[in-house]
C-alpha positions as semicolon CSV with decimal commas, in nm:
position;residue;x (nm);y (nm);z (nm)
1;X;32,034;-0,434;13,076
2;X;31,982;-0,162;13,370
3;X;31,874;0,034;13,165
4;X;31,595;-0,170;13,019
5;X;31,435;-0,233;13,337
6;X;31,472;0,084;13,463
7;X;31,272;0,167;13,123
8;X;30,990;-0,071;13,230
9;X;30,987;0,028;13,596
10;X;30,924;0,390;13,511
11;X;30,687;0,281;13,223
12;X;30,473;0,042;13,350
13;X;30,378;0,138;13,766
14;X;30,241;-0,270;13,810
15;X;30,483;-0,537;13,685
16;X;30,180;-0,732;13,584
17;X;30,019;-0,405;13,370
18;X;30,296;-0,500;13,111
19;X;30,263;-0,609;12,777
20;X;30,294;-0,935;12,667
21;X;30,670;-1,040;12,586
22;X;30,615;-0,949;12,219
23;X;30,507;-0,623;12,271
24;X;30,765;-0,542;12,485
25;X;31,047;-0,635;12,274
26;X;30,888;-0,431;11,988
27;X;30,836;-0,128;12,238
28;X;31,191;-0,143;12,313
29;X;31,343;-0,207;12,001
30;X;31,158;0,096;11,885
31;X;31,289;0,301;12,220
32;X;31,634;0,255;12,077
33;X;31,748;-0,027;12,286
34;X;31,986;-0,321;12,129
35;X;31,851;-0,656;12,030
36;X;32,075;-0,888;12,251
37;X;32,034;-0,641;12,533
38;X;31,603;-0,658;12,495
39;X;31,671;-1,042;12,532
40;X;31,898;-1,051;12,824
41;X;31,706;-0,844;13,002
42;X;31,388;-0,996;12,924
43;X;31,524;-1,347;12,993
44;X;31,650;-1,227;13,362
45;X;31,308;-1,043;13,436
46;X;31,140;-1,372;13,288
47;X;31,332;-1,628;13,543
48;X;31,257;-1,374;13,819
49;X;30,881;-1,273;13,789
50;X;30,819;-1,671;13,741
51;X;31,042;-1,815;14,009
52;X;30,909;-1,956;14,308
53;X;30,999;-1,893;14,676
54;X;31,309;-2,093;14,842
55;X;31,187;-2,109;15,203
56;X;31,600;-2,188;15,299
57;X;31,658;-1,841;15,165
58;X;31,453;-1,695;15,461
59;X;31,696;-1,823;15,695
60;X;32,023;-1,719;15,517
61;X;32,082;-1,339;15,683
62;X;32,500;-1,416;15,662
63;X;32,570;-1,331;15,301
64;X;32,914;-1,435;15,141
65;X;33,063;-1,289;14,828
66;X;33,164;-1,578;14,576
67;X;33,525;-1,441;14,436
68;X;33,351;-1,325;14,130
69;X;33,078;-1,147;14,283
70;X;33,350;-0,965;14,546
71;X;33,545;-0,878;14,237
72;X;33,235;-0,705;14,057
73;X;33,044;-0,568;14,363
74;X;33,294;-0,348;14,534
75;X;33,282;-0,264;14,927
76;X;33,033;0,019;14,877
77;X;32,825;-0,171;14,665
78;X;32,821;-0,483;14,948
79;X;32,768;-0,183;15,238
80;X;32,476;-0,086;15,052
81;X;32,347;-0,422;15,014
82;X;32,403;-0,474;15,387
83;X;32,212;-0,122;15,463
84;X;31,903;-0,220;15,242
85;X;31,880;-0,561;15,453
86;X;31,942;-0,442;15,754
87;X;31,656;-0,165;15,679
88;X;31,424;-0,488;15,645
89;X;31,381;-0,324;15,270
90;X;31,556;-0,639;15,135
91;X;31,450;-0,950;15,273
92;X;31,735;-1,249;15,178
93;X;31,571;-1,414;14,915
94;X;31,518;-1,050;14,703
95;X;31,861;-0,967;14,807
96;X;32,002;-1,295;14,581
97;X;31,831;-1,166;14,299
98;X;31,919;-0,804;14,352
99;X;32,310;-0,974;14,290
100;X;32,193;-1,231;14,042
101;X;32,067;-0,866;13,873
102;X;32,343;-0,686;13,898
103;X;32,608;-0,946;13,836
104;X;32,413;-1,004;13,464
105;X;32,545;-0,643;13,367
106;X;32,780;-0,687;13,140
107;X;33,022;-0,435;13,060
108;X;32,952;-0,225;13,348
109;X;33,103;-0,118;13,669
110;X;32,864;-0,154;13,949
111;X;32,778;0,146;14,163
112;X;32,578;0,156;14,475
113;X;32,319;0,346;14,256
114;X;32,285;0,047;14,010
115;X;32,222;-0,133;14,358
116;X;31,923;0,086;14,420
117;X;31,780;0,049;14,110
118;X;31,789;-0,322;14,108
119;X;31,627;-0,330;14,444
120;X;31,344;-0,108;14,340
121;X;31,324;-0,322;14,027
122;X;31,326;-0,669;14,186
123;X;31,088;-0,560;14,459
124;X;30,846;-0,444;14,207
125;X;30,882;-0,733;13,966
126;X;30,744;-0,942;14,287
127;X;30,493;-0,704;14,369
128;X;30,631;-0,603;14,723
129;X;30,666;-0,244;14,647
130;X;30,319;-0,119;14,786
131;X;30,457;0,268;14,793
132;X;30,673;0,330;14,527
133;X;30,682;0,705;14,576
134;X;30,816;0,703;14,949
135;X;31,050;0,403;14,839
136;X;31,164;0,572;14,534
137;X;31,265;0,866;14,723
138;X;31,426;0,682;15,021
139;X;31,626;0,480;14,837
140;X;31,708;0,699;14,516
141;X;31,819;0,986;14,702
142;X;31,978;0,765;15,030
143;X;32,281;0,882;15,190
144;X;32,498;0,626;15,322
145;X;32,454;0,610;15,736
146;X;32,114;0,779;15,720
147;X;31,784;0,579;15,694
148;X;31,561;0,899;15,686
């Protein structure tokens, strides 16, 4: 699913310059990307580009890992999500889909890299990303400790 939406990230610079649903799935399918995976990862980016703000999210900064979501996101992978909030890159509402994101990967092992990606990703979906080069780079080549 990753990388499907890392696929539309890079192809498409505005989430809302995309191609109707249709059009994507035949652009993909023809990119060599699975069926079931082109739906899941459709779906997801669906439910987020046409969800609405939850003004209670603004005030949740404590963030507690449900069993399954400690099991999947290992400590790095929580540090990193802790670094991009604390940053002010993540605000708490982007940082519940960045997990809803990354706990729909199935099959995979989460990394703090798959992390970045879904930030970048969700942040652009929204439309927060204003620079994507200087964001990009900070957070695709971000060593853990260092904001700069």
């Amino acid at each position: 699913m990753l990388d499907i939406l890392v696929y539309l990230y890079e192809s498409f610079r505005m989430a809302e310059l995309a191609p109707d649903r249709d059009a994507l799935e035949k652009r993909l399918f023809a990119a060599g990307f699975e069926e079931a995976d082109i739906h899941a990862a459709l779906d997801w980016f669906a439910n987020l580009s046409a969800s609405a703000s939850h003004p209670d999210l603004a005030q949740a900064h404590n963030r507690h890992y449900a069993p399954e979501e400690a099991e999947r996101l290992n400590p790095a992978c929580q540090k990193e999500l802790a670094w991009l909030e604390s940053a002010q890159i993540l605000d708490p509402e982007s940082r519940e889909w960045v997990i809803s994101g990354l706990m729909a990967l199935a099959g995979e092992e989460i990394e703090p890299e798959h992390v970045r990606w879904m930030t970048l990703i969700v942040l652009w979906s929204r439309g927060v990303i204003e620079h994507f080069t200087h964001l990009e780079d900070m957070l695709l080549n971000h060593e853990p400790g260092r904001l700069h």
